[in-house]
PDB file of C-alpha atoms in Angstrom:
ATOM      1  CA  UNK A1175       5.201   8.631 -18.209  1.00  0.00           C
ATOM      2  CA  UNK A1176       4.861  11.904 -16.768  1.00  0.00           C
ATOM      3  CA  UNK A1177       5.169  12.073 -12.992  1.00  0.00           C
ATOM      4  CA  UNK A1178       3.879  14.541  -9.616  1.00  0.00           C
ATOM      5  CA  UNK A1179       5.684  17.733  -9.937  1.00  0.00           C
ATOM      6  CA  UNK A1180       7.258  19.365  -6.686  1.00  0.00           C
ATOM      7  CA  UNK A1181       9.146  22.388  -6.695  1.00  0.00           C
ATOM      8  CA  UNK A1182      11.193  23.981  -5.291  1.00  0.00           C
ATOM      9  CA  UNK A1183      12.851  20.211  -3.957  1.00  0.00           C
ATOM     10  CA  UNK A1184      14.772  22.074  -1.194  1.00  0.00           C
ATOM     11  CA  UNK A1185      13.823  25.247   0.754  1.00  0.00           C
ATOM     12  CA  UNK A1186      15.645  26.895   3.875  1.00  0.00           C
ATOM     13  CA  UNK A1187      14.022  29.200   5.471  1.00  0.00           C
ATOM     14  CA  UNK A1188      14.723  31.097   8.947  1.00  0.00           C
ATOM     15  CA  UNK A1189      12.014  30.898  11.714  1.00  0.00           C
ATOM     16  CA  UNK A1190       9.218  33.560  11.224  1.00  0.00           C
ATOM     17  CA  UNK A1191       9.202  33.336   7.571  1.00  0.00           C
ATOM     18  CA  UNK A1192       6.784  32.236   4.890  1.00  0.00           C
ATOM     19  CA  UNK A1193       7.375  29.208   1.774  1.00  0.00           C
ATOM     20  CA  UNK A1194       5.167  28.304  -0.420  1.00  0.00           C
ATOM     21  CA  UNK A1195       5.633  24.745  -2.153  1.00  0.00           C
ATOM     22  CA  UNK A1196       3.840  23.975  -5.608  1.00  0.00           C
ATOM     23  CA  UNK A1197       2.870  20.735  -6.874  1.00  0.00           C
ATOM     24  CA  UNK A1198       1.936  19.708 -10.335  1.00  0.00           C
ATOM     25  CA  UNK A1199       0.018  16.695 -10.320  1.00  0.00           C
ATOM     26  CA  UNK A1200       0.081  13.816 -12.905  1.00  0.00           C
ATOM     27  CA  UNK A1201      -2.697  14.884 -15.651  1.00  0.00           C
ATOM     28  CA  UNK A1202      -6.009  13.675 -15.674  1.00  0.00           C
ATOM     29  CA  UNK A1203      -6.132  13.082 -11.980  1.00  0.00           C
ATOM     30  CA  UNK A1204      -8.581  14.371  -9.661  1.00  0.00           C
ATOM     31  CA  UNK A1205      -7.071  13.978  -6.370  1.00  0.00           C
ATOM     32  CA  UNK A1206      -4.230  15.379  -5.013  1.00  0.00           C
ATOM     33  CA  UNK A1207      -2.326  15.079  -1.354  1.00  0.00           C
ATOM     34  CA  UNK A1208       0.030  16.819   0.892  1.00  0.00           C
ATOM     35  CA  UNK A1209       1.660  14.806   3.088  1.00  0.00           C
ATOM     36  CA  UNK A1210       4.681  15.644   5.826  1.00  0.00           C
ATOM     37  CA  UNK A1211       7.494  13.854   6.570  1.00  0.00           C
ATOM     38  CA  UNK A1212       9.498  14.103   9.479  1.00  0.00           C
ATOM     39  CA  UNK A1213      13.031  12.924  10.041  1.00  0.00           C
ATOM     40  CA  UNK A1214      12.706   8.702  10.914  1.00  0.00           C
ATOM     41  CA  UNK A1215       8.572   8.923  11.164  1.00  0.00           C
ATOM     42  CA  UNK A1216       6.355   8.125   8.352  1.00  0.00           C
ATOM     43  CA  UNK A1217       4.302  10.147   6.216  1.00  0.00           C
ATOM     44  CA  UNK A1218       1.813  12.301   8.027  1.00  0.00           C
ATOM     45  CA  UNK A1219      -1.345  13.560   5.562  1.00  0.00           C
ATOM     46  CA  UNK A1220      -2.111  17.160   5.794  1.00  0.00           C
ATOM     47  CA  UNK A1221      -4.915  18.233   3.203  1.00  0.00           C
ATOM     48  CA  UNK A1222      -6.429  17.052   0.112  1.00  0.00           C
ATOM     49  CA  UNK A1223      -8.318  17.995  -3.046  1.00  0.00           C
ATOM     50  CA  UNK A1224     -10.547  16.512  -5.285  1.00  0.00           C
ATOM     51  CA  UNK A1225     -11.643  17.910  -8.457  1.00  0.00           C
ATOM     52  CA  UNK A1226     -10.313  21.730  -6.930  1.00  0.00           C
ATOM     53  CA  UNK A1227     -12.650  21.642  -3.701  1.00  0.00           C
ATOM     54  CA  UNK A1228     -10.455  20.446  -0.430  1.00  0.00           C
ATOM     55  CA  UNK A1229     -11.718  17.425   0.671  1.00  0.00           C
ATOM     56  CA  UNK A1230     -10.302  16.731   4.078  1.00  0.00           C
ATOM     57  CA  UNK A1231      -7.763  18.436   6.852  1.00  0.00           C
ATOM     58  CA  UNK A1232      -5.545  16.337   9.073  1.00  0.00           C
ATOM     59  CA  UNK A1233      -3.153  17.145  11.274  1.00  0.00           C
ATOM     60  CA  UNK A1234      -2.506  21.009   9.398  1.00  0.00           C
ATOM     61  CA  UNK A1235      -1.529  23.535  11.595  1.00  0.00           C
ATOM     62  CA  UNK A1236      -3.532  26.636  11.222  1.00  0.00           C
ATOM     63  CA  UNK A1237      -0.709  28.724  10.262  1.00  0.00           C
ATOM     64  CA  UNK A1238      -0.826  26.356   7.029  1.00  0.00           C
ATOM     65  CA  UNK A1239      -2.956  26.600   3.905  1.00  0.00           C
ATOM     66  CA  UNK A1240      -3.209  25.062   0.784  1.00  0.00           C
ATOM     67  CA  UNK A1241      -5.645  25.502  -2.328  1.00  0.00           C
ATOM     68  CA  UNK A1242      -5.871  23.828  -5.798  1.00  0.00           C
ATOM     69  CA  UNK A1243      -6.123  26.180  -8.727  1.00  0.00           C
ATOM     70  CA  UNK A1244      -8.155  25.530 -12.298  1.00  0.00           C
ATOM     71  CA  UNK A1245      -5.129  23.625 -13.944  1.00  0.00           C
ATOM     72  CA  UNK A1246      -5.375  21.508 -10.865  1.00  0.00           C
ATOM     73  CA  UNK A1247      -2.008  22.303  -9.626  1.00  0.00           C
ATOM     74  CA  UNK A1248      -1.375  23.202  -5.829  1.00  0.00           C
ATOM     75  CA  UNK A1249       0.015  25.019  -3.676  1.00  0.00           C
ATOM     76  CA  UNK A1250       0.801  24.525   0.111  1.00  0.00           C
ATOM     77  CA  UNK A1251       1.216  27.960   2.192  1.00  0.00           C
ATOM     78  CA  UNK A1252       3.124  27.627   5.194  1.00  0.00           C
ATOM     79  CA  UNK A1253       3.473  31.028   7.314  1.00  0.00           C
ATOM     80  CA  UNK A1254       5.144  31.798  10.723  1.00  0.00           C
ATOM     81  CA  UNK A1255       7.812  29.197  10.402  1.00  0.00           C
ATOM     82  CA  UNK A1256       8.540  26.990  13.338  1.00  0.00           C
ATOM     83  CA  UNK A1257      11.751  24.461  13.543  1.00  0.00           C
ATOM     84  CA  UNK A1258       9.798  21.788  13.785  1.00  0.00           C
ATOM     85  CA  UNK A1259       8.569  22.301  10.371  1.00  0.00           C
ATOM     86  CA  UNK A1260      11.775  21.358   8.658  1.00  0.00           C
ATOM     87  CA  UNK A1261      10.481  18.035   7.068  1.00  0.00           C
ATOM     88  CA  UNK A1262       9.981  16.754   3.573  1.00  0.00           C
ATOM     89  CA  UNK A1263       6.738  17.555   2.347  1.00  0.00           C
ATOM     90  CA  UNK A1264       5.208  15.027  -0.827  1.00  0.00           C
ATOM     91  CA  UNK A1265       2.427  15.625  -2.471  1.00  0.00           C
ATOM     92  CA  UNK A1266       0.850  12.979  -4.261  1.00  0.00           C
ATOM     93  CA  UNK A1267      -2.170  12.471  -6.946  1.00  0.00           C
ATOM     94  CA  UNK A1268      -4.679   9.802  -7.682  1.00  0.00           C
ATOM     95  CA  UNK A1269      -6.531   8.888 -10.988  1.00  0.00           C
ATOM     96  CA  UNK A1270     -10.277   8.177 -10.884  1.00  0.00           C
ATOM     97  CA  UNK A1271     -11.130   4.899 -11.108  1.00  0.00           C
ATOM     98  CA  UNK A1272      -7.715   4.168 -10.109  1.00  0.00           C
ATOM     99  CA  UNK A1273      -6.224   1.464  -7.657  1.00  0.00           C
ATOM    100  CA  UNK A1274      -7.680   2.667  -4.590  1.00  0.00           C
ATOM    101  CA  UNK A1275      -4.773   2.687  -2.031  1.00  0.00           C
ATOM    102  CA  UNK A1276      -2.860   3.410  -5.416  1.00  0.00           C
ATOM    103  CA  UNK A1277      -1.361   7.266  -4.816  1.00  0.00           C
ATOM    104  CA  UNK A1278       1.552   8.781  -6.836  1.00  0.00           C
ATOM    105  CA  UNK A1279       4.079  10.379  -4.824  1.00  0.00           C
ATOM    106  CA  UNK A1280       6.041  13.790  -6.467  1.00  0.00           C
ATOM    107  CA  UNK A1281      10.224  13.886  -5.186  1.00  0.00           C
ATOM    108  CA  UNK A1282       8.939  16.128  -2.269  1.00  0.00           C
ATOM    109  CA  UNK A1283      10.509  19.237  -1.064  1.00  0.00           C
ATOM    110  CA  UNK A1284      12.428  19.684   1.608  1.00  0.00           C
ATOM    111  CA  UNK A1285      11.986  22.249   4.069  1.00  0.00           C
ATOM    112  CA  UNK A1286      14.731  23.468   6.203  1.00  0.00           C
ATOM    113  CA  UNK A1287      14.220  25.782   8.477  1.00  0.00           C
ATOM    114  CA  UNK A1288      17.057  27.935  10.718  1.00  0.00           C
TER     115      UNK A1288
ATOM    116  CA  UNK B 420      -8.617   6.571  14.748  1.00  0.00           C
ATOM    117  CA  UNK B 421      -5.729   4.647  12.860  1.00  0.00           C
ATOM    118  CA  UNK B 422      -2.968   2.737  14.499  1.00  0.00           C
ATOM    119  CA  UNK B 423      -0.359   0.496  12.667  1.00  0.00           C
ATOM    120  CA  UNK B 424       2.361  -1.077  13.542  1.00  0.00           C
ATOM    121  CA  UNK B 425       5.577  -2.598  12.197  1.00  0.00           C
ATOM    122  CA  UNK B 426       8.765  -3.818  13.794  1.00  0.00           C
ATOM    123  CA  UNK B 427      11.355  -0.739  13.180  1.00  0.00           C
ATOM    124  CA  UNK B 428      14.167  -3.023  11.545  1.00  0.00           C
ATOM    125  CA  UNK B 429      14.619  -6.036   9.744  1.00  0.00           C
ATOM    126  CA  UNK B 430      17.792  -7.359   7.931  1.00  0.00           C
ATOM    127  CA  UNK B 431      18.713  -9.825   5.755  1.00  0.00           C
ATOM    128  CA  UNK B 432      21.186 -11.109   3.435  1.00  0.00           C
ATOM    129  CA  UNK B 433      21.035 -10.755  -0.457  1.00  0.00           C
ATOM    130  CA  UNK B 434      19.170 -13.779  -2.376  1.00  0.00           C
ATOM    131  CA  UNK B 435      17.263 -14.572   1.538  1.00  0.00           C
ATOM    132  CA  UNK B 436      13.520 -14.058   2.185  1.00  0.00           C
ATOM    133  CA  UNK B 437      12.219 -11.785   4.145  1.00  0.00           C
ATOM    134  CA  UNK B 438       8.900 -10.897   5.874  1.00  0.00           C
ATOM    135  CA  UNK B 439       7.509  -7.301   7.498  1.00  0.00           C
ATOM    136  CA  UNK B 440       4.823  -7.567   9.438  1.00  0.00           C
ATOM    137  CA  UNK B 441       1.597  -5.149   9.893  1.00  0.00           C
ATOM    138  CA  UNK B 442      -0.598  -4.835  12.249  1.00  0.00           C
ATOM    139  CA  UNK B 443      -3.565  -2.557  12.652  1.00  0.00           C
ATOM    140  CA  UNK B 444      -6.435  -1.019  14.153  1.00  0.00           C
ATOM    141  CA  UNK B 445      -8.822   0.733  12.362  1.00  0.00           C
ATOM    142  CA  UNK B 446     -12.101   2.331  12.643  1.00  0.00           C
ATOM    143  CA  UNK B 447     -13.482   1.035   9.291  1.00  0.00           C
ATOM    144  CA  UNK B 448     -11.360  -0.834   6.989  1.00  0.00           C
ATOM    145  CA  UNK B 449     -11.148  -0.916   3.229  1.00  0.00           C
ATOM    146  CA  UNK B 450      -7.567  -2.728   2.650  1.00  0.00           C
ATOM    147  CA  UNK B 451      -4.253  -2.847   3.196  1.00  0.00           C
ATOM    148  CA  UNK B 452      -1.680  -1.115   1.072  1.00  0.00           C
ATOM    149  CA  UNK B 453       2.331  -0.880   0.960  1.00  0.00           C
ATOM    150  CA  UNK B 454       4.480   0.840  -0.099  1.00  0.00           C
ATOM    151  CA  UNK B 455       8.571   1.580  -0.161  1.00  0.00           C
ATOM    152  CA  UNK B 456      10.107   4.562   0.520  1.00  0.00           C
ATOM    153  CA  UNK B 457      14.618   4.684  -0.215  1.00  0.00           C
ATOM    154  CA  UNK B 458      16.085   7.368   1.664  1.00  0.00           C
ATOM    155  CA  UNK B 459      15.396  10.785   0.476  1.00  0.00           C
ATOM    156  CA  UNK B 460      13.378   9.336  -2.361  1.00  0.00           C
ATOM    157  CA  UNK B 461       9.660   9.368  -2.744  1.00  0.00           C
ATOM    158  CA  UNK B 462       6.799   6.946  -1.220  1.00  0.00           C
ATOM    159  CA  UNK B 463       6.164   4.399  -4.407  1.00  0.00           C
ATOM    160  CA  UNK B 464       3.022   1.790  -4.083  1.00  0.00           C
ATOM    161  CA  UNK B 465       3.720  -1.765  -4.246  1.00  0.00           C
ATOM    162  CA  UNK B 466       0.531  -3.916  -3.403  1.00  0.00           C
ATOM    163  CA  UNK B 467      -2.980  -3.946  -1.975  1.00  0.00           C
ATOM    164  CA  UNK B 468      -5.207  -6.699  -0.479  1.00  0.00           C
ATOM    165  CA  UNK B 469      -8.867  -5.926   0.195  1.00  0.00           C
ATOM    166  CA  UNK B 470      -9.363  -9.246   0.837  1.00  0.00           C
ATOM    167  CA  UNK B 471      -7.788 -12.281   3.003  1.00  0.00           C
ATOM    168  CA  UNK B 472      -5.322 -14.296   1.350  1.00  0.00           C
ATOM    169  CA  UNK B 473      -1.640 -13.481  -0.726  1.00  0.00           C
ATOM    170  CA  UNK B 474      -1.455 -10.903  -3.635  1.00  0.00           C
ATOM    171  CA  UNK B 475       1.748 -11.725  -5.384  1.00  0.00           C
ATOM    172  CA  UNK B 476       3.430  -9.237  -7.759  1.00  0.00           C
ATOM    173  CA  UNK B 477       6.852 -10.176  -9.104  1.00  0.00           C
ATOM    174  CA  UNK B 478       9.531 -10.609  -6.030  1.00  0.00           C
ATOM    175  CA  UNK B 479       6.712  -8.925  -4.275  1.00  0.00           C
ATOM    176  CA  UNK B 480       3.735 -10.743  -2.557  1.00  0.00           C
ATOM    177  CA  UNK B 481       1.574  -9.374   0.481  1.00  0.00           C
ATOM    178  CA  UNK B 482      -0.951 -11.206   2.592  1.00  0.00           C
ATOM    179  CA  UNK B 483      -4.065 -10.097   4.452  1.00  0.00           C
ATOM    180  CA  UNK B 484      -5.654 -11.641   7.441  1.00  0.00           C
ATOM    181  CA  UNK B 485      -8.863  -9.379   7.984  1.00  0.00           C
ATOM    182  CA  UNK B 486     -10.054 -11.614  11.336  1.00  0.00           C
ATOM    183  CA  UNK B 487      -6.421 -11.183  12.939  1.00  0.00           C
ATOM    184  CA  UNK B 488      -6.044  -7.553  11.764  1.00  0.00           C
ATOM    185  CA  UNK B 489      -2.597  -8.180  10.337  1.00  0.00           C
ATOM    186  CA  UNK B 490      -0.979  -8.263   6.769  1.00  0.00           C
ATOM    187  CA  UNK B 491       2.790  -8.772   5.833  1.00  0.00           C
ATOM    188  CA  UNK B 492       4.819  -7.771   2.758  1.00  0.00           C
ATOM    189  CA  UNK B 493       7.285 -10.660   1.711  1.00  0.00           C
ATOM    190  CA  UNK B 494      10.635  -9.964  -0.235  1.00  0.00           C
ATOM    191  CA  UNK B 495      11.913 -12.842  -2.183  1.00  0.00           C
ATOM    192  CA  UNK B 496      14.984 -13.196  -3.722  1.00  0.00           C
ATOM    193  CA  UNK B 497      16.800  -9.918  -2.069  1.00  0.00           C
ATOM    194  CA  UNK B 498      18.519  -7.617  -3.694  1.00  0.00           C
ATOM    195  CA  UNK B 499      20.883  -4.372  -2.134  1.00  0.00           C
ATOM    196  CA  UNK B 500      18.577  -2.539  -4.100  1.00  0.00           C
ATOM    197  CA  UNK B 501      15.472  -3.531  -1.895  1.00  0.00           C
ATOM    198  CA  UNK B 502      17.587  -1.541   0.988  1.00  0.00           C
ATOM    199  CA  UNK B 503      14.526   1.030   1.759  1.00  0.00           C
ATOM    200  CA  UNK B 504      12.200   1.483   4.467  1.00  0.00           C
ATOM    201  CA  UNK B 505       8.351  -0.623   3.832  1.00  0.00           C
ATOM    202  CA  UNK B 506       5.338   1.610   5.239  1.00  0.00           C
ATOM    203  CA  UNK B 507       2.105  -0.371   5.653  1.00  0.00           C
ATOM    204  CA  UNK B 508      -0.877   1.863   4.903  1.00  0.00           C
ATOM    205  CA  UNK B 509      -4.444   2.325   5.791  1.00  0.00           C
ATOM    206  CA  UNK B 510      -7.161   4.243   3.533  1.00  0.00           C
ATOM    207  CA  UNK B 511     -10.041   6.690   5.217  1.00  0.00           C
ATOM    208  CA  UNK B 512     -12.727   7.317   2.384  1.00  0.00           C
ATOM    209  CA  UNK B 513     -13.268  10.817   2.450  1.00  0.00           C
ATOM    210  CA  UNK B 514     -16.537  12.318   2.444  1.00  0.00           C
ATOM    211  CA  UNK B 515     -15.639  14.584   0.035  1.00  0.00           C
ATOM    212  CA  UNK B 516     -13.533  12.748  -2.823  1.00  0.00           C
ATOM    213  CA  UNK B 517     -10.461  10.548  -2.545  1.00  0.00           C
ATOM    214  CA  UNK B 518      -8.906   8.382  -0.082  1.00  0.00           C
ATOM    215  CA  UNK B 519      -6.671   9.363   2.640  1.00  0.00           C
ATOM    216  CA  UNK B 520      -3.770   7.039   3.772  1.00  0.00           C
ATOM    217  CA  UNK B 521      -2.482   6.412   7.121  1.00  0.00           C
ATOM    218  CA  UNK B 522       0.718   5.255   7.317  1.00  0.00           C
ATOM    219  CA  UNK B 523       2.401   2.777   9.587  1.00  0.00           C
ATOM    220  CA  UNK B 524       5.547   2.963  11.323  1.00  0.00           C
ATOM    221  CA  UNK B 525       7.944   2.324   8.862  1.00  0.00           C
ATOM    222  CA  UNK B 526      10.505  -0.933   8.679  1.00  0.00           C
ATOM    223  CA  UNK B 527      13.935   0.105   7.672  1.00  0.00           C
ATOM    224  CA  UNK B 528      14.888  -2.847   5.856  1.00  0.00           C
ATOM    225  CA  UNK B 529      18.666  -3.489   5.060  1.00  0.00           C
ATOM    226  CA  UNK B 530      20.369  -6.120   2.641  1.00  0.00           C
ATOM    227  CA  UNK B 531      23.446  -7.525   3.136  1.00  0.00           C
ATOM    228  CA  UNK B 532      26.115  -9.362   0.967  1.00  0.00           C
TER     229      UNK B 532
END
C-alpha cells in the first residue's frame, strides 16, 4: 500500500539559510499534517490542510510557511534558520471518513542545522 | 489547552506484560489514541477508545476511563521488537477540516531477554 512521501529524509543546513521539505501524501486523502520533532520530546503539530485550504496553525514560527498545492502535495518553507530547528519534521495524512485519531505518518526529514 | 502525561520509562522482560499509563487534561475530549514511535522511525497508530472500557487489538489492548481522565496501553506477550517509545494522543477538531493531535510525553519502553 502506498505510504506519506517525505523528501529530502535528511537536510543540513547552516544558520541563516532556507529548506524547503515536500510531502506527498497517501492518495485520496484530504488532510495532511506537519508535525516537529525534537530530540527526546514528542511530536509537536505545526500546520494543517484539508482539501488544499490550511486549516489550523500551532506552534509555527513565523519565519515558517507551508501551503498545499492542486495534487495535494505539500510543502513546508522554513527561512532564517535557527539551531533549534534541527528536528525531524513528519508529515502525516488522513482519509475521510477515516479512523478519527487514525493519521499516517511519512519517514520524516531530518533537519540539521550548523 | 492539552496536557498529557506518561511516566518517561518502563522496562520489562521479553514474554512479561506491561502497562503505560496516560493521563490527561483536556479542554474538550473526543478519545484517546496511541501510537508507537522506534527510534528514528515514524509515529504508527495503534488503538483508539472514545469510550470507557478495553479496546483489544492483537498483543495490543488499551483502556479508557473518561470519569478519571486516564487510559493505558497494555503489551502482552513482549517481544525485543516492541522496544519503541508509546505516545498517548489527544485530538482537537478543527474548525476548518481534520483533527489535530496532541501528543503526550512519550514512554521509552525497553525489552529485555
Amino acid at each position: 500500500a502506498a505510504g506519506v512521501i517525505q523528501s529530502p529524509r535528511h537536510l543540513i543546513k547552516e544558520k541563516r539559510e532556507t529548506a524547503t521539505l515536500k510531502c506527498y501524501p497517501i492518495p485520496r486523502h484530504d488532510t495532511v499534517y506537519w508535525y516537529q520533532q525534537g530530540p527526546g520530546q514528542d511530536p509537536q503539530f505545526l500546520i494543517s490542510f484539508y482539501e488544499k485550504m490550511q486549516s489550523d496553525k500551532g506552534s509555527i514560527p513565523d519565519r515558517f510557511s507551508a501551503q498545499q498545492f492542486s495534487d495535494y502535495h505539500s510543502e513546508l518553507n522554513m527561512s532564517s534558520l535557527e539551531l533549534g530547528d534541527s528536528a525531524l519534521y513528519f508529515c502525516a495524512s488522513s482519509p475521510p471518513h477515516g479512523r478519527p485519531d487514525e493519521q499516517y505518518f511519512g519517514p520524516g526529514t531530518r533537519l540539521t542545522v550548523t | 489547552g492539552q496536557s498529557l502525561e506518561q511516566p518517561s520509562e518502563v522496562t520489562a522482560v521479553e514474554g512479561a506484560i506491561v502497562q503505560i499509563n496516560c493521563t490527561y487534561q483536556t479542554s474538550g475530549f473526543y478519545g484517546l489514541s496511541w501510537y508507537q514511535q522506534h527510534d528514528g522511525g515514524a509515529p504508527t497508530f495503534l488503538s483508539y477508545n472514545a469510550l470507557d472500557g478495553l479496546e483489544e487489538t492483537g498483543r495490543f489492548s488499551s483502556f479508557l476511563s473518561r470519569s478519571d481522565s486516564y487510559g493505558y496501553l497494555l503489551l502482552q506477550e513482549l517481544q525485543m521488537k516492541d522496544s519503541a517509545s508509546y505516545f498517548c494522543a489527544v485530538r482537537d477538531i478543527l474548525t476548518g477540516g481534520g483533527n489535530k493531535l496532541t501528543f503526550g510525553t512519550g514512554t521509552q519502553l525497553k525489552v529485555e531477554l
